Short mmCIF file of C-alpha atoms in Angstrom, two decimals:
data_model
loop_
_atom_site.label_atom_id
_atom_site.label_comp_id
_atom_site.label_asym_id
_atom_site.label_seq_id
_atom_site.Cartn_x
_atom_site.Cartn_y
_atom_site.Cartn_z
CA ILE A 233 -164.04 -214.84 -246.05
CA SER A 234 -161.44 -217.69 -246.72
CA PHE A 235 -158.51 -216.54 -249.09
CA HIS A 236 -157.14 -219.95 -249.25
CA ALA A 237 -158.57 -220.90 -253.02
CA ILE A 238 -157.39 -217.77 -254.02
CA GLU A 239 -154.00 -218.03 -252.47
CA SER A 240 -153.54 -221.49 -254.03
CA ALA A 241 -154.30 -220.38 -257.46
CA LEU A 242 -151.85 -217.34 -257.14
CA SER A 243 -149.35 -220.06 -255.85
CA SER A 244 -150.14 -221.94 -259.06
CA LEU A 245 -149.72 -218.92 -261.32
CA LYS A 246 -146.25 -218.20 -259.91
CA ASN A 247 -145.08 -221.80 -260.64
CA CYS A 248 -146.29 -221.22 -263.99
CA GLN A 249 -143.75 -218.26 -264.31
CA SER A 250 -140.69 -220.70 -263.61
CA TYR A 251 -141.81 -222.72 -266.83
CA ILE A 252 -141.58 -219.57 -268.67
CA ASN A 253 -138.28 -218.85 -267.28
CA SER A 254 -137.05 -222.30 -268.19
CA GLY A 255 -138.33 -221.83 -271.60
CA MET A 256 -136.47 -218.50 -272.04
CA ASP A 257 -133.37 -220.05 -270.78
CA MET A 258 -133.77 -223.00 -273.14
CA ALA A 259 -134.41 -220.66 -276.23
CA THR A 260 -131.51 -218.34 -275.65
CA GLN A 261 -129.13 -221.51 -275.39
CA VAL A 262 -130.61 -222.63 -278.63
CA ALA A 263 -129.87 -219.28 -280.19
CA LEU A 264 -126.11 -219.35 -279.17
CA ASP A 265 -125.90 -222.65 -280.34
CA LEU A 266 -127.06 -221.57 -283.89
CA VAL A 267 -124.74 -218.63 -283.92
CA GLU A 268 -121.75 -220.94 -282.92
CA SER A 269 -122.32 -223.36 -285.33
CA PHE A 270 -122.97 -220.53 -288.19
CA ASN A 271 -126.36 -221.43 -288.94
CA ASP A 272 -129.09 -219.71 -291.00
CA GLU A 273 -129.85 -215.99 -289.86
CA GLU A 274 -133.44 -216.79 -290.08
CA ASP A 275 -133.07 -219.74 -287.56
CA VAL A 276 -131.69 -217.41 -285.17
CA ASN A 277 -134.59 -214.63 -285.79
CA ASN A 278 -137.30 -217.56 -285.13
CA MET A 279 -135.71 -217.90 -281.57
CA GLU A 280 -135.83 -214.31 -281.36
CA LYS A 281 -139.60 -214.68 -282.00
CA VAL A 282 -139.95 -217.31 -279.72
CA MET A 283 -138.37 -214.97 -277.14
CA LEU A 284 -140.88 -212.56 -277.76
CA GLU A 285 -143.67 -214.84 -277.38
CA TYR A 286 -142.57 -215.86 -274.00
CA ALA A 287 -142.13 -212.38 -272.93
CA ALA A 288 -145.67 -211.63 -274.00
CA MET A 289 -146.98 -214.88 -271.62
CA ASP A 290 -144.91 -213.46 -268.84
CA ARG A 291 -146.50 -210.07 -269.10
CA GLU A 292 -149.78 -211.50 -269.01
CA LEU A 293 -149.14 -213.79 -266.22
CA ASN A 294 -147.49 -210.94 -264.18
CA HIS A 295 -150.76 -208.74 -264.85
CA TYR A 296 -153.24 -211.94 -263.69
CA ILE A 297 -150.98 -212.01 -260.48
CA ARG A 298 -150.93 -208.39 -259.98
CA ALA A 299 -154.62 -208.07 -260.46
CA PHE A 300 -155.73 -210.83 -258.14
CA GLU A 301 -153.14 -209.82 -255.40
CA GLU A 302 -154.58 -206.16 -255.65
CA THR A 303 -158.22 -207.45 -255.53
CA VAL A 304 -157.48 -209.79 -252.35
CA ASN A 305 -155.92 -206.61 -250.69
CA GLN A 306 -158.50 -204.53 -251.70
CA VAL A 307 -161.28 -206.74 -250.26
CA LYS A 308 -159.39 -207.30 -246.94
CA ARG A 309 -159.39 -203.80 -246.50
CA GLU A 310 -163.16 -203.44 -246.75
CA LYS A 311 -166.04 -204.63 -244.36
CA THR A 312 -167.59 -208.17 -244.78
CA GLU A 313 -171.02 -207.05 -246.05
CA ASN A 314 -169.52 -204.77 -248.87
CA ILE A 315 -167.27 -207.70 -250.34
CA PRO A 316 -167.71 -207.57 -254.32
CA ASP A 317 -167.55 -210.17 -256.67
CA LEU A 318 -163.73 -211.38 -256.66
CA GLU A 319 -163.49 -212.71 -260.22
CA ASN A 320 -165.14 -209.87 -261.86
CA LEU A 321 -163.25 -207.29 -259.77
CA ALA A 322 -160.04 -209.34 -260.46
CA GLN A 323 -160.67 -209.40 -264.17
CA GLU A 324 -161.47 -205.63 -264.51
CA LYS A 325 -158.07 -204.91 -262.72
CA PHE A 326 -156.45 -207.43 -265.40
CA LEU A 327 -158.10 -206.12 -268.59
CA GLU A 328 -157.33 -202.58 -267.34
CA MET A 329 -153.51 -203.56 -267.13
CA GLU A 330 -153.87 -205.28 -270.40
CA SER A 331 -155.03 -202.19 -272.12
CA LYS A 332 -152.03 -200.44 -271.63
CA ASN A 333 -149.86 -202.95 -273.46
CA ILE A 334 -147.44 -201.63 -275.90
CA ASP A 335 -145.05 -203.63 -278.13
CA SER A 336 -141.85 -202.09 -276.59
CA ASP A 337 -142.71 -203.47 -273.06
CA LEU A 338 -141.69 -206.71 -274.40
CA GLN A 339 -138.48 -205.89 -275.27
CA ARG A 340 -137.69 -204.65 -271.96
CA ASN A 341 -138.32 -208.02 -270.59
CA GLU A 342 -134.82 -208.95 -268.58
CA LYS A 343 -134.53 -212.40 -269.94
CA TYR A 344 -135.45 -210.93 -273.72
CA MET A 345 -132.53 -208.52 -272.98
CA TYR A 346 -130.28 -211.00 -271.69
CA PHE A 347 -131.06 -212.90 -275.00
CA LYS A 348 -130.36 -209.70 -277.07
CA ASP A 349 -127.12 -209.11 -275.23
CA GLN A 350 -125.79 -212.85 -275.42
CA LEU A 351 -126.49 -213.08 -279.02
CA LYS A 352 -124.84 -209.89 -279.79
CA GLU A 353 -121.49 -210.96 -277.69
CA MET A 354 -121.76 -214.46 -279.47
CA LYS A 355 -121.97 -212.84 -282.81
CA LYS A 356 -119.08 -210.63 -282.16
CA GLN A 357 -116.95 -213.49 -280.85
CA CYS A 358 -117.64 -216.00 -283.76
CA ASN A 359 -117.40 -213.11 -286.40
CA GLY A 360 -114.11 -211.89 -284.66
CA ASN A 361 -112.50 -214.97 -286.11
CA GLU A 362 -113.16 -213.50 -289.64
CA THR A 363 -110.88 -210.52 -288.97
CA ILE A 364 -107.79 -212.54 -287.64
CA GLU A 365 -106.09 -212.66 -291.02
CA GLN A 366 -106.06 -208.81 -290.88
CA ILE A 367 -103.92 -208.30 -288.11
CA ASP A 368 -100.71 -210.20 -286.62
CA GLU A 369 -102.36 -213.57 -285.72
CA ASP A 370 -100.11 -213.82 -282.37
CA ILE A 371 -101.63 -210.35 -281.52
CA ALA A 372 -105.22 -211.42 -282.06
CA VAL A 373 -104.85 -214.55 -280.05
CA THR A 374 -103.28 -212.70 -277.03
CA ARG A 375 -106.31 -209.93 -277.27
CA SER A 376 -108.66 -212.81 -276.92
CA GLN A 377 -107.00 -214.65 -274.40
CA MET A 378 -107.02 -211.12 -272.30
CA ASN A 379 -110.81 -211.08 -272.69
CA PHE A 380 -110.93 -214.44 -270.48
CA ILE A 381 -108.53 -213.34 -267.58
CA CYS A 382 -110.57 -212.24 -264.44
CA PRO A 383 -109.46 -208.92 -262.74
CA ILE A 384 -109.71 -210.44 -259.51
CA THR A 385 -107.77 -213.78 -259.65
CA GLN A 386 -105.83 -212.92 -262.69
CA MET A 387 -106.64 -216.62 -263.96
CA THR A 388 -108.52 -217.79 -267.06
CA MET A 389 -112.41 -217.64 -265.90
CA LYS A 390 -114.39 -220.75 -265.69
CA ARG A 391 -117.85 -219.05 -264.89
CA PRO A 392 -117.87 -215.83 -266.26
CA VAL A 393 -120.36 -212.80 -264.94
CA ARG A 394 -120.98 -209.65 -266.38
CA ASN A 395 -121.82 -206.73 -264.32
CA LYS A 396 -124.90 -205.16 -265.88
CA VAL A 397 -123.93 -201.34 -264.70
CA CYS A 398 -120.49 -201.15 -265.78
CA GLY A 399 -120.21 -204.20 -268.16
CA HIS A 400 -116.95 -205.91 -266.84
CA ILE A 401 -116.74 -209.38 -266.43
CA TYR A 402 -115.40 -211.33 -263.25
CA GLU A 403 -115.18 -215.21 -262.20
CA GLU A 404 -118.45 -215.55 -260.38
CA ASP A 405 -117.03 -217.15 -257.19
CA ALA A 406 -114.34 -214.44 -256.72
CA ILE A 407 -116.54 -211.57 -257.05
CA LEU A 408 -119.30 -212.86 -254.74
CA GLU A 409 -116.72 -213.71 -252.32
CA MET A 410 -115.32 -210.21 -252.75
CA ILE A 411 -118.75 -208.89 -252.07
CA GLN A 412 -119.54 -211.06 -249.18
CA THR A 413 -116.19 -210.24 -247.43
CA GLN A 414 -117.16 -206.45 -247.91
CA LYS A 415 -120.49 -206.75 -246.63
CA GLN A 416 -119.33 -208.00 -243.53
CA LYS A 417 -117.24 -205.11 -242.92
CA LYS A 418 -120.12 -202.87 -243.99
CA LYS A 419 -118.44 -201.64 -247.12
CA LYS A 420 -119.30 -201.30 -250.66
CA VAL A 421 -117.21 -203.23 -253.66
CA ARG A 422 -115.32 -200.99 -256.25
CA CYS A 423 -115.53 -202.57 -259.67
CA PRO A 424 -111.93 -204.57 -259.69
CA LYS A 425 -111.29 -203.93 -263.20
CA MET A 426 -108.75 -201.24 -263.35
CA GLY A 427 -110.00 -197.67 -264.66
CA CYS A 428 -113.52 -198.25 -263.72
CA SER A 429 -115.35 -195.76 -261.65
CA HIS A 430 -118.45 -198.11 -260.55
CA VAL A 431 -117.88 -198.15 -256.82
CA ASP A 432 -121.30 -200.33 -255.78
CA VAL A 433 -121.06 -203.80 -257.33
CA LYS A 434 -123.82 -205.82 -256.37
CA GLY A 435 -124.69 -209.48 -256.56
CA SER A 436 -128.26 -208.56 -258.15
CA ASP A 437 -126.42 -206.76 -261.03
CA LEU A 438 -124.31 -210.07 -261.94
CA VAL A 439 -125.53 -212.05 -264.95
CA PRO A 440 -123.73 -215.50 -266.36
CA ASP A 441 -122.10 -214.37 -269.59
CA GLU A 442 -122.91 -217.78 -271.50
CA ALA A 443 -121.26 -216.63 -274.80
CA LEU A 444 -117.74 -215.77 -273.05
CA LYS A 445 -118.04 -219.07 -271.20
CA ARG A 446 -118.48 -220.85 -274.65
CA MET A 447 -115.38 -219.26 -276.33
CA ILE A 448 -113.17 -220.12 -273.19
CA ASP A 449 -114.43 -223.44 -273.01
CA SER A 450 -113.70 -223.64 -276.93
CA GLN A 451 -110.23 -222.16 -276.43
CA ASN A 452 -109.33 -224.55 -273.45
CA LYS A 453 -110.44 -227.83 -275.97
CA GLN A 454 -107.80 -226.61 -278.42
#
């Protein structure tokens, strides 16, 4: 049996995932724009609904892909005369996966979690301006600028990335170079933030901190 048509369909489905990912990235950027320009909270909430809709599409697409992949693997293991109806078998597997759906699954979507994290950071940064009158202004500015400094380069960051494990932030190029250098020596990388106990920083644990980047860019323009 030729699996070319099925593999072609799977390839198309996986391409659709890239469109969903792009949509989620765009929705995150729009939400950050809304917070930064102090738009109505309802507008921000609507972007969160959009993110959850994208997360639902992503879950459904993942189930389709898994169902077809499992079907193909199952059929390849069986003898030719016992080949079942591929479409029906894949549909059964898909429906079984869908029947186990729960709403909380959507909130564990990686891009949705990133959206919530960045939204929280952006609100913190923007609302922080409201408290500046409550403390000495020079101290407030100094504290803010300290958050912009990379613990590796000791310079203001241009492309900050956050470590999902310990939460610390570094300049992207600096931390990736450190990881690569230690990898060549077959050593792990300790988080360069003073006092942090995390001893295995991985490139896969780093995510762009768009909210902080916006605040740094804004500070540089002043």
